[in-house]
């Protein structure tokens, strides 16, 4: 009986850990094993429990395995309790655990290495999901092509996609029946799910955000949606870890233009694709803690715009939305009014409070240009300035070193919130700093190290499995 319990515990310990890691990394085994932020967790929750099981089985002493299993469970339970991104029990995850349970019962009678049930579970689970995906893809495709009036706008960039999507929606919603992908949903299957569940049949404009971590991710979305209008925003070094070079990132983003129904596109100059770029229509940007003013060229005339938003980079995001709204026939006075009334996108230079502490949430701003501009903006604050950040994720060290130089000029104190860049940031930040070991205690740390009158900027965010 003890060997049966050992076998079942092995499968469910390894199975739970692997499916959690896969959910974090979009169900890509390559990313879990080649780009994992905490590789030591593989040692704690895969390698040590497995070899303890094999050694115990070979010696007929399963009690030794249960000691290791119990320690792994206790340590894992402690970590899991403090995770800010726990396992989401979707229909897929429920099917996975059901399959794991069935094959564990089958294989526990004649296991050889202890991994047979787990391996077969993943093979069967992924096959089942492939079949489901084909059904949902076909259903979503039918839905969008049956709506003859539907115009699809696809937005991709290294950064700023969600802001452009939200700003564009605000500029178009009073003249068209619009719908946009929610939150930061930007993967192929995420878009398919959104179409099936949320897109209404009388929608006139569907605004879609498209992200990529592999070379053909954007191409897959573009060939499925065949959007009539595409925006390819600024190309930077986000996800350089996956693409290796900025040119590869550029090529991946420009795959958005492969649409068979393409009528119009708007490109940032960093795409290097054509000689007409939307950011060349933008001029005289003035950003402060009071708002944003800029000029945009439309039909050879230059017009002034004001937005009650923070950050010079937002002028670029709004500019392309103005050009597109103008292209779709929205009146200039309506565009101007909509720009003036724009609200900060959640977690993007969003002012949370001004008293007793001036708190700005820029947690979804994770690129060098946007972060550095927000730091320069904070530099104008007359008072103590505190930065809360993990640095930039999934880029080379040079980007974070450059960021540290700006941090040193703009802040008085830094709270480092992630292990992923912790060593590098500590090396190059010359200010006083504090390294957060458990994000669950961040509120207490802020209470201890900040005071009334401080400006506190939450810059970028990283889940605590990074």
GROMACS .gro file of C-alpha atoms in nm:
model
  466
    1UNK     CA    1   0.000   0.000   0.000
    2UNK     CA    2   0.283   0.239   0.084
    3UNK     CA    3   0.430   0.200  -0.266
    4UNK     CA    4   0.092   0.287  -0.423
    5UNK     CA    5   0.070   0.604  -0.214
    6UNK     CA    6   0.427   0.693  -0.305
    7UNK     CA    7   0.351   0.648  -0.675
    8UNK     CA    8   0.035   0.859  -0.659
    9UNK     CA    9   0.204   1.132  -0.455
   10UNK     CA   10   0.492   1.146  -0.707
   11UNK     CA   11   0.256   1.193  -1.001
   12UNK     CA   12   0.044   1.459  -0.837
   13UNK     CA   13   0.338   1.654  -0.693
   14UNK     CA   14   0.521   1.660  -1.027
   15UNK     CA   15   0.198   1.701  -1.221
   16UNK     CA   16   0.075   1.998  -1.019
   17UNK     CA   17   0.409   2.177  -1.039
   18UNK     CA   18   0.447   2.122  -1.414
   19UNK     CA   19   0.095   2.232  -1.509
   20UNK     CA   20   0.132   2.543  -1.290
   21UNK     CA   21   0.460   2.632  -1.464
   22UNK     CA   22   0.306   2.563  -1.806
   23UNK     CA   23   0.011   2.789  -1.732
   24UNK     CA   24   0.252   3.066  -1.634
   25UNK     CA   25   0.441   3.023  -1.963
   26UNK     CA   26   0.147   2.981  -2.208
   27UNK     CA   27   0.172   2.597  -2.208
   28UNK     CA   28   0.511   2.604  -2.383
   29UNK     CA   29   0.751   2.333  -2.257
   30UNK     CA   30   1.040   2.511  -2.429
   31UNK     CA   31   0.981   2.823  -2.221
   32UNK     CA   32   0.943   2.627  -1.896
   33UNK     CA   33   1.276   2.450  -1.942
   34UNK     CA   34   1.480   2.708  -2.133
   35UNK     CA   35   1.351   3.045  -2.007
   36UNK     CA   36   1.233   2.968  -1.653
   37UNK     CA   37   1.293   3.252  -1.409
   38UNK     CA   38   1.355   3.024  -1.107
   39UNK     CA   39   1.538   2.713  -1.235
   40UNK     CA   40   1.615   2.601  -0.879
   41UNK     CA   41   1.244   2.529  -0.838
   42UNK     CA   42   1.286   2.251  -1.097
   43UNK     CA   43   1.543   2.100  -0.864
   44UNK     CA   44   1.319   2.125  -0.558
   45UNK     CA   45   0.991   2.010  -0.713
   46UNK     CA   46   1.097   1.783  -1.002
   47UNK     CA   47   1.445   1.640  -0.974
   48UNK     CA   48   1.482   1.578  -0.599
   49UNK     CA   49   1.132   1.425  -0.548
   50UNK     CA   50   1.171   1.203  -0.856
   51UNK     CA   51   1.515   1.064  -0.767
   52UNK     CA   52   1.411   1.021  -0.404
   53UNK     CA   53   1.123   0.808  -0.535
   54UNK     CA   54   1.349   0.601  -0.763
   55UNK     CA   55   1.608   0.548  -0.489
   56UNK     CA   56   1.337   0.452  -0.239
   57UNK     CA   57   1.173   0.212  -0.486
   58UNK     CA   58   1.509   0.048  -0.562
   59UNK     CA   59   1.578  -0.006  -0.191
   60UNK     CA   60   1.219  -0.088  -0.098
   61UNK     CA   61   1.213   0.194   0.157
   62UNK     CA   62   0.933   0.428   0.058
   63UNK     CA   63   0.942   0.602   0.394
   64UNK     CA   64   1.254   0.786   0.276
   65UNK     CA   65   1.061   0.914  -0.023
   66UNK     CA   66   0.777   1.034   0.197
   67UNK     CA   67   1.021   1.238   0.403
   68UNK     CA   68   1.139   1.413   0.084
   69UNK     CA   69   0.781   1.438  -0.042
   70UNK     CA   70   0.663   1.596   0.283
   71UNK     CA   71   0.947   1.848   0.283
   72UNK     CA   72   0.876   1.938  -0.082
   73UNK     CA   73   0.507   1.972  -0.004
   74UNK     CA   74   0.568   2.193   0.297
   75UNK     CA   75   0.815   2.415   0.113
   76UNK     CA   76   0.597   2.423  -0.199
   77UNK     CA   77   0.287   2.502   0.006
   78UNK     CA   78   0.467   2.793   0.169
   79UNK     CA   79   0.576   2.931  -0.169
   80UNK     CA   80   0.236   2.872  -0.328
   81UNK     CA   81   0.057   3.055  -0.047
   82UNK     CA   82   0.262   3.367  -0.122
   83UNK     CA   83   0.234   3.349  -0.502
   84UNK     CA   84   0.045   3.635  -0.667
   85UNK     CA   85  -0.030   3.417  -0.970
   86UNK     CA   86  -0.178   3.088  -0.852
   87UNK     CA   87  -0.308   2.805  -1.068
   88UNK     CA   88  -0.634   2.900  -1.240
   89UNK     CA   89  -0.863   2.598  -1.253
   90UNK     CA   90  -0.992   2.640  -1.607
   91UNK     CA   91  -1.178   2.365  -1.793
   92UNK     CA   92  -0.844   2.263  -1.943
   93UNK     CA   93  -0.682   2.223  -1.601
   94UNK     CA   94  -0.976   2.021  -1.470
   95UNK     CA   95  -0.953   1.787  -1.772
   96UNK     CA   96  -0.580   1.754  -1.713
   97UNK     CA   97  -0.618   1.644  -1.350
   98UNK     CA   98  -0.893   1.399  -1.445
   99UNK     CA   99  -0.667   1.242  -1.709
  100UNK     CA  100  -0.376   1.234  -1.462
  101UNK     CA  101  -0.590   1.055  -1.204
  102UNK     CA  102  -0.710   0.793  -1.455
  103UNK     CA  103  -0.363   0.712  -1.587
  104UNK     CA  104  -0.215   0.711  -1.236
  105UNK     CA  105  -0.464   0.438  -1.142
  106UNK     CA  106  -0.377   0.242  -1.457
  107UNK     CA  107   0.001   0.265  -1.434
  108UNK     CA  108   0.048   0.225  -1.060
  109UNK     CA  109   0.018  -0.152  -1.101
  110UNK     CA  110   0.318  -0.190  -1.330
  111UNK     CA  111   0.523   0.128  -1.325
  112UNK     CA  112   0.886   0.119  -1.435
  113UNK     CA  113   1.029   0.466  -1.380
  114UNK     CA  114   0.732   0.629  -1.208
  115UNK     CA  115   0.689   0.879  -1.491
  116UNK     CA  116   0.480   0.677  -1.735
  117UNK     CA  117   0.145   0.808  -1.608
  118UNK     CA  118   0.270   1.167  -1.612
  119UNK     CA  119   0.414   1.145  -1.964
  120UNK     CA  120   0.101   0.980  -2.107
  121UNK     CA  121  -0.116   1.236  -1.927
  122UNK     CA  122   0.060   1.527  -2.095
  123UNK     CA  123   0.046   1.359  -2.437
  124UNK     CA  124  -0.325   1.281  -2.408
  125UNK     CA  125  -0.405   1.618  -2.250
  126UNK     CA  126  -0.233   1.812  -2.527
  127UNK     CA  127  -0.406   1.597  -2.793
  128UNK     CA  128  -0.745   1.667  -2.634
  129UNK     CA  129  -0.671   2.041  -2.624
  130UNK     CA  130  -0.565   2.037  -2.991
  131UNK     CA  131  -0.900   1.887  -3.087
  132UNK     CA  132  -1.082   2.145  -2.872
  133UNK     CA  133  -0.877   2.427  -3.022
  134UNK     CA  134  -0.967   2.328  -3.378
  135UNK     CA  135  -1.336   2.334  -3.290
  136UNK     CA  136  -1.317   2.675  -3.121
  137UNK     CA  137  -1.101   2.822  -3.400
  138UNK     CA  138  -1.353   2.711  -3.663
  139UNK     CA  139  -1.640   2.853  -3.455
  140UNK     CA  140  -1.465   3.190  -3.410
  141UNK     CA  141  -1.371   3.210  -3.779
  142UNK     CA  142  -1.733   3.151  -3.881
  143UNK     CA  143  -1.849   3.423  -3.643
  144UNK     CA  144  -1.620   3.699  -3.773
  145UNK     CA  145  -1.666   3.621  -4.144
  146UNK     CA  146  -2.045   3.604  -4.118
  147UNK     CA  147  -2.044   3.967  -4.001
  148UNK     CA  148  -2.001   4.147  -4.334
  149UNK     CA  149  -1.989   4.491  -4.167
  150UNK     CA  150  -1.714   4.399  -3.922
  151UNK     CA  151  -1.387   4.590  -3.959
  152UNK     CA  152  -1.094   4.447  -3.761
  153UNK     CA  153  -0.808   4.665  -3.638
  154UNK     CA  154  -0.497   4.471  -3.533
  155UNK     CA  155  -0.244   4.638  -3.301
  156UNK     CA  156   0.103   4.507  -3.229
  157UNK     CA  157   0.424   4.660  -3.094
  158UNK     CA  158   0.702   4.585  -2.850
  159UNK     CA  159   0.519   4.802  -2.598
  160UNK     CA  160   0.219   5.035  -2.580
  161UNK     CA  161  -0.027   4.791  -2.743
  162UNK     CA  162  -0.280   4.798  -2.462
  163UNK     CA  163  -0.269   5.177  -2.430
  164UNK     CA  164  -0.321   5.225  -2.804
  165UNK     CA  165  -0.609   4.976  -2.796
  166UNK     CA  166  -0.784   5.152  -2.507
  167UNK     CA  167  -0.727   5.504  -2.641
  168UNK     CA  168  -0.849   5.405  -2.989
  169UNK     CA  169  -1.164   5.253  -2.843
  170UNK     CA  170  -1.241   5.581  -2.663
  171UNK     CA  171  -1.198   5.779  -2.985
  172UNK     CA  172  -1.423   5.550  -3.192
  173UNK     CA  173  -1.693   5.427  -2.954
  174UNK     CA  174  -1.934   5.721  -3.003
  175UNK     CA  175  -1.942   5.681  -3.382
  176UNK     CA  176  -1.917   5.305  -3.421
  177UNK     CA  177  -2.035   4.993  -3.242
  178UNK     CA  178  -1.691   4.898  -3.108
  179UNK     CA  179  -1.547   4.615  -2.905
  180UNK     CA  180  -1.187   4.559  -2.789
  181UNK     CA  181  -1.008   4.258  -2.651
  182UNK     CA  182  -1.023   4.281  -2.269
  183UNK     CA  183  -0.728   4.348  -2.039
  184UNK     CA  184  -0.400   4.232  -2.197
  185UNK     CA  185  -0.538   3.935  -2.390
  186UNK     CA  186  -0.315   3.915  -2.698
  187UNK     CA  187  -0.244   3.548  -2.777
  188UNK     CA  188  -0.401   3.350  -3.061
  189UNK     CA  189  -0.618   3.125  -2.846
  190UNK     CA  190  -0.700   3.412  -2.611
  191UNK     CA  191  -0.838   3.607  -2.908
  192UNK     CA  192  -1.029   3.299  -3.032
  193UNK     CA  193  -1.188   3.258  -2.689
  194UNK     CA  194  -1.275   3.628  -2.675
  195UNK     CA  195  -1.448   3.613  -3.015
  196UNK     CA  196  -1.653   3.309  -2.921
  197UNK     CA  197  -1.759   3.438  -2.581
  198UNK     CA  198  -1.776   3.817  -2.608
  199UNK     CA  199  -1.789   3.952  -2.964
  200UNK     CA  200  -2.146   4.057  -3.050
  201UNK     CA  201  -2.279   3.988  -3.399
  202UNK     CA  202  -2.363   4.354  -3.469
  203UNK     CA  203  -2.014   4.484  -3.386
  204UNK     CA  204  -1.877   4.725  -3.648
  205UNK     CA  205  -1.517   4.757  -3.526
  206UNK     CA  206  -1.320   4.492  -3.338
  207UNK     CA  207  -0.992   4.624  -3.193
  208UNK     CA  208  -0.745   4.342  -3.130
  209UNK     CA  209  -0.413   4.347  -2.946
  210UNK     CA  210  -0.155   4.093  -3.071
  211UNK     CA  211   0.154   3.985  -2.877
  212UNK     CA  212   0.440   3.753  -2.963
  213UNK     CA  213   0.712   3.547  -2.800
  214UNK     CA  214   0.787   3.329  -3.102
  215UNK     CA  215   0.856   3.418  -3.464
  216UNK     CA  216   0.518   3.326  -3.616
  217UNK     CA  217   0.283   3.423  -3.332
  218UNK     CA  218   0.172   3.746  -3.504
  219UNK     CA  219   0.148   3.572  -3.842
  220UNK     CA  220  -0.090   3.312  -3.697
  221UNK     CA  221  -0.319   3.587  -3.563
  222UNK     CA  222  -0.299   3.795  -3.883
  223UNK     CA  223  -0.381   3.501  -4.110
  224UNK     CA  224  -0.674   3.405  -3.888
  225UNK     CA  225  -0.829   3.752  -3.851
  226UNK     CA  226  -0.716   3.906  -4.183
  227UNK     CA  227  -0.764   4.257  -4.038
  228UNK     CA  228  -0.849   4.550  -4.264
  229UNK     CA  229  -0.636   4.796  -4.061
  230UNK     CA  230  -0.305   4.733  -3.883
  231UNK     CA  231  -0.103   4.940  -3.639
  232UNK     CA  232   0.259   4.837  -3.585
  233UNK     CA  233   0.390   5.048  -3.300
  234UNK     CA  234   0.739   5.104  -3.167
  235UNK     CA  235   0.985   4.815  -3.196
  236UNK     CA  236   1.211   4.782  -2.893
  237UNK     CA  237   1.394   4.508  -2.705
  238UNK     CA  238   1.101   4.359  -2.514
  239UNK     CA  239   1.121   3.976  -2.518
  240UNK     CA  240   1.476   3.992  -2.656
  241UNK     CA  241   1.539   3.674  -2.456
  242UNK     CA  242   1.314   3.486  -2.700
  243UNK     CA  243   1.390   3.663  -3.030
  244UNK     CA  244   1.766   3.714  -2.978
  245UNK     CA  245   1.792   4.027  -3.199
  246UNK     CA  246   1.588   4.344  -3.249
  247UNK     CA  247   1.568   4.265  -3.621
  248UNK     CA  248   1.395   3.936  -3.541
  249UNK     CA  249   1.147   4.126  -3.322
  250UNK     CA  250   1.084   4.370  -3.607
  251UNK     CA  251   1.021   4.090  -3.857
  252UNK     CA  252   0.782   3.919  -3.616
  253UNK     CA  253   0.575   4.236  -3.561
  254UNK     CA  254   0.560   4.322  -3.932
  255UNK     CA  255   0.394   3.987  -3.999
  256UNK     CA  256   0.074   4.173  -3.904
  257UNK     CA  257   0.078   4.314  -4.258
  258UNK     CA  258   0.028   3.967  -4.410
  259UNK     CA  259  -0.349   4.013  -4.391
  260UNK     CA  260  -0.532   3.934  -4.717
  261UNK     CA  261  -0.787   4.210  -4.647
  262UNK     CA  262  -0.543   4.486  -4.553
  263UNK     CA  263  -0.671   4.832  -4.650
  264UNK     CA  264  -0.459   5.065  -4.438
  265UNK     CA  265  -0.165   5.046  -4.200
  266UNK     CA  266   0.003   5.284  -3.956
  267UNK     CA  267   0.369   5.222  -3.879
  268UNK     CA  268   0.615   5.361  -3.624
  269UNK     CA  269   0.949   5.474  -3.766
  270UNK     CA  270   1.130   5.198  -3.572
  271UNK     CA  271   0.969   4.941  -3.807
  272UNK     CA  272   1.200   5.067  -4.087
  273UNK     CA  273   0.939   4.940  -4.332
  274UNK     CA  274   0.826   5.241  -4.538
  275UNK     CA  275   0.904   5.611  -4.554
  276UNK     CA  276   0.576   5.731  -4.401
  277UNK     CA  277   0.547   5.689  -4.025
  278UNK     CA  278   0.280   5.804  -3.784
  279UNK     CA  279   0.526   5.942  -3.528
  280UNK     CA  280   0.654   6.190  -3.790
  281UNK     CA  281   0.313   6.364  -3.763
  282UNK     CA  282   0.378   6.435  -3.395
  283UNK     CA  283   0.556   6.744  -3.261
  284UNK     CA  284   0.601   6.981  -2.968
  285UNK     CA  285   0.540   6.727  -2.690
  286UNK     CA  286   0.516   6.884  -2.343
  287UNK     CA  287   0.469   6.646  -2.050
  288UNK     CA  288   0.443   6.729  -1.681
  289UNK     CA  289   0.273   6.602  -1.368
  290UNK     CA  290  -0.024   6.820  -1.472
  291UNK     CA  291  -0.086   6.658  -1.810
  292UNK     CA  292   0.024   6.620  -2.170
  293UNK     CA  293   0.019   6.866  -2.463
  294UNK     CA  294   0.127   6.795  -2.821
  295UNK     CA  295   0.062   6.876  -3.187
  296UNK     CA  296  -0.046   6.640  -3.467
  297UNK     CA  297  -0.033   6.702  -3.843
  298UNK     CA  298  -0.357   6.612  -4.026
  299UNK     CA  299  -0.407   6.684  -4.398
  300UNK     CA  300  -0.115   6.928  -4.403
  301UNK     CA  301  -0.257   7.121  -4.107
  302UNK     CA  302  -0.124   7.111  -3.751
  303UNK     CA  303  -0.364   7.082  -3.456
  304UNK     CA  304  -0.315   7.114  -3.079
  305UNK     CA  305  -0.426   6.841  -2.839
  306UNK     CA  306  -0.433   6.812  -2.461
  307UNK     CA  307  -0.471   6.492  -2.258
  308UNK     CA  308  -0.500   6.466  -1.881
  309UNK     CA  309  -0.243   6.189  -1.882
  310UNK     CA  310   0.113   6.149  -1.761
  311UNK     CA  311   0.412   6.054  -1.975
  312UNK     CA  312   0.548   6.188  -2.305
  313UNK     CA  313   0.532   5.837  -2.454
  314UNK     CA  314   0.152   5.856  -2.436
  315UNK     CA  315   0.161   6.126  -2.705
  316UNK     CA  316   0.289   5.863  -2.951
  317UNK     CA  317   0.014   5.620  -2.853
  318UNK     CA  318  -0.256   5.886  -2.886
  319UNK     CA  319  -0.113   6.022  -3.211
  320UNK     CA  320  -0.171   5.700  -3.406
  321UNK     CA  321  -0.525   5.679  -3.263
  322UNK     CA  322  -0.596   6.034  -3.384
  323UNK     CA  323  -0.469   5.951  -3.733
  324UNK     CA  324  -0.677   5.634  -3.750
  325UNK     CA  325  -0.991   5.803  -3.618
  326UNK     CA  326  -0.944   6.076  -3.879
  327UNK     CA  327  -0.904   5.808  -4.148
  328UNK     CA  328  -1.236   5.654  -4.039
  329UNK     CA  329  -1.414   5.987  -4.073
  330UNK     CA  330  -1.446   6.097  -3.710
  331UNK     CA  331  -1.490   6.477  -3.687
  332UNK     CA  332  -1.191   6.671  -3.558
  333UNK     CA  333  -1.388   6.837  -3.277
  334UNK     CA  334  -1.502   6.494  -3.156
  335UNK     CA  335  -1.146   6.361  -3.167
  336UNK     CA  336  -1.016   6.662  -2.972
  337UNK     CA  337  -1.285   6.622  -2.707
  338UNK     CA  338  -1.221   6.247  -2.674
  339UNK     CA  339  -0.846   6.302  -2.635
  340UNK     CA  340  -0.908   6.561  -2.362
  341UNK     CA  341  -1.132   6.314  -2.175
  342UNK     CA  342  -0.898   6.014  -2.199
  343UNK     CA  343  -0.839   5.835  -1.870
  344UNK     CA  344  -0.517   5.664  -1.774
  345UNK     CA  345  -0.509   5.299  -1.869
  346UNK     CA  346  -0.506   5.087  -1.554
  347UNK     CA  347  -0.152   5.038  -1.417
  348UNK     CA  348  -0.001   5.276  -1.677
  349UNK     CA  349   0.106   5.600  -1.509
  350UNK     CA  350  -0.222   5.595  -1.321
  351UNK     CA  351  -0.236   5.844  -1.034
  352UNK     CA  352  -0.369   5.650  -0.735
  353UNK     CA  353  -0.353   5.935  -0.485
  354UNK     CA  354  -0.188   6.275  -0.435
  355UNK     CA  355  -0.217   6.298  -0.058
  356UNK     CA  356  -0.081   6.214   0.189
  357UNK     CA  357   0.156   6.034  -0.050
  358UNK     CA  358   0.172   6.098  -0.426
  359UNK     CA  359   0.131   5.741  -0.559
  360UNK     CA  360   0.162   5.657  -0.929
  361UNK     CA  361   0.092   5.307  -1.059
  362UNK     CA  362   0.297   5.232  -1.371
  363UNK     CA  363   0.306   4.858  -1.312
  364UNK     CA  364   0.232   4.760  -1.674
  365UNK     CA  365   0.504   4.981  -1.821
  366UNK     CA  366   0.791   4.739  -1.879
  367UNK     CA  367   1.019   4.890  -2.145
  368UNK     CA  368   1.322   5.117  -2.126
  369UNK     CA  369   1.175   5.412  -2.313
  370UNK     CA  370   0.850   5.428  -2.117
  371UNK     CA  371   1.012   5.363  -1.780
  372UNK     CA  372   1.291   5.615  -1.832
  373UNK     CA  373   1.043   5.884  -1.942
  374UNK     CA  374   0.830   5.822  -1.636
  375UNK     CA  375   1.143   5.861  -1.419
  376UNK     CA  376   1.227   6.195  -1.581
  377UNK     CA  377   0.868   6.301  -1.512
  378UNK     CA  378   0.903   6.209  -1.143
  379UNK     CA  379   1.227   6.405  -1.126
  380UNK     CA  380   1.021   6.726  -1.146
  381UNK     CA  381   0.845   6.643  -0.817
  382UNK     CA  382   0.946   6.873  -0.532
  383UNK     CA  383   0.991   6.618  -0.256
  384UNK     CA  384   1.137   6.278  -0.174
  385UNK     CA  385   1.101   6.029  -0.462
  386UNK     CA  386   1.073   5.653  -0.406
  387UNK     CA  387   1.087   5.393  -0.685
  388UNK     CA  388   0.937   5.043  -0.653
  389UNK     CA  389   1.053   4.820  -0.940
  390UNK     CA  390   1.188   4.480  -1.054
  391UNK     CA  391   1.376   4.649  -1.341
  392UNK     CA  392   1.307   4.545  -1.699
  393UNK     CA  393   1.215   4.180  -1.759
  394UNK     CA  394   1.328   3.961  -2.053
  395UNK     CA  395   1.591   4.200  -2.192
  396UNK     CA  396   1.972   4.203  -2.191
  397UNK     CA  397   2.173   4.341  -1.899
  398UNK     CA  398   2.265   4.657  -2.091
  399UNK     CA  399   1.904   4.780  -2.082
  400UNK     CA  400   1.888   4.751  -1.704
  401UNK     CA  401   2.230   4.910  -1.661
  402UNK     CA  402   2.115   5.212  -1.867
  403UNK     CA  403   1.797   5.222  -1.657
  404UNK     CA  404   2.001   5.227  -1.335
  405UNK     CA  405   2.185   5.538  -1.454
  406UNK     CA  406   1.853   5.722  -1.488
  407UNK     CA  407   1.724   5.584  -1.158
  408UNK     CA  408   2.030   5.726  -0.982
  409UNK     CA  409   1.951   6.073  -1.121
  410UNK     CA  410   1.577   6.077  -1.054
  411UNK     CA  411   1.509   5.908  -0.717
  412UNK     CA  412   1.613   5.913  -0.353
  413UNK     CA  413   1.530   5.556  -0.255
  414UNK     CA  414   1.463   5.230  -0.443
  415UNK     CA  415   1.267   4.920  -0.345
  416UNK     CA  416   1.366   4.619  -0.561
  417UNK     CA  417   1.076   4.375  -0.594
  418UNK     CA  418   1.206   4.074  -0.789
  419UNK     CA  419   1.498   3.833  -0.777
  420UNK     CA  420   1.528   3.825  -1.157
  421UNK     CA  421   1.732   4.151  -1.176
  422UNK     CA  422   1.815   4.191  -0.809
  423UNK     CA  423   2.192   4.130  -0.828
  424UNK     CA  424   2.234   4.358  -1.129
  425UNK     CA  425   2.027   4.641  -0.981
  426UNK     CA  426   2.212   4.627  -0.651
  427UNK     CA  427   2.541   4.651  -0.838
  428UNK     CA  428   2.455   4.960  -1.043
  429UNK     CA  429   2.214   5.155  -0.820
  430UNK     CA  430   2.412   5.403  -0.610
  431UNK     CA  431   2.116   5.513  -0.394
  432UNK     CA  432   1.989   5.360  -0.073
  433UNK     CA  433   1.775   5.058  -0.157
  434UNK     CA  434   1.581   4.770  -0.004
  435UNK     CA  435   1.537   4.425  -0.161
  436UNK     CA  436   1.195   4.267  -0.111
  437UNK     CA  437   1.223   3.896  -0.040
  438UNK     CA  438   0.846   3.836  -0.015
  439UNK     CA  439   0.612   4.055  -0.220
  440UNK     CA  440   0.329   3.972   0.019
  441UNK     CA  441   0.505   4.200   0.270
  442UNK     CA  442   0.539   4.497   0.033
  443UNK     CA  443   0.268   4.700   0.209
  444UNK     CA  444   0.449   4.673   0.543
  445UNK     CA  445   0.779   4.761   0.376
  446UNK     CA  446   0.627   5.072   0.216
  447UNK     CA  447   0.483   5.179   0.550
  448UNK     CA  448   0.827   5.141   0.706
  449UNK     CA  449   1.039   5.310   0.437
  450UNK     CA  450   0.812   5.588   0.305
  451UNK     CA  451   0.647   5.888   0.465
  452UNK     CA  452   0.379   6.148   0.396
  453UNK     CA  453   0.478   6.383   0.115
  454UNK     CA  454   0.678   6.118  -0.073
  455UNK     CA  455   0.620   6.042  -0.438
  456UNK     CA  456   0.601   5.665  -0.486
  457UNK     CA  457   0.625   5.524  -0.838
  458UNK     CA  458   0.538   5.158  -0.897
  459UNK     CA  459   0.737   5.095  -1.215
  460UNK     CA  460   0.684   4.768  -1.401
  461UNK     CA  461   0.580   4.454  -1.218
  462UNK     CA  462   0.688   4.094  -1.219
  463UNK     CA  463   0.492   3.804  -1.073
  464UNK     CA  464   0.675   3.656  -0.778
  465UNK     CA  465   0.757   3.335  -0.965
  466UNK     CA  466   1.018   3.554  -1.139
   0.00000   0.00000   0.00000
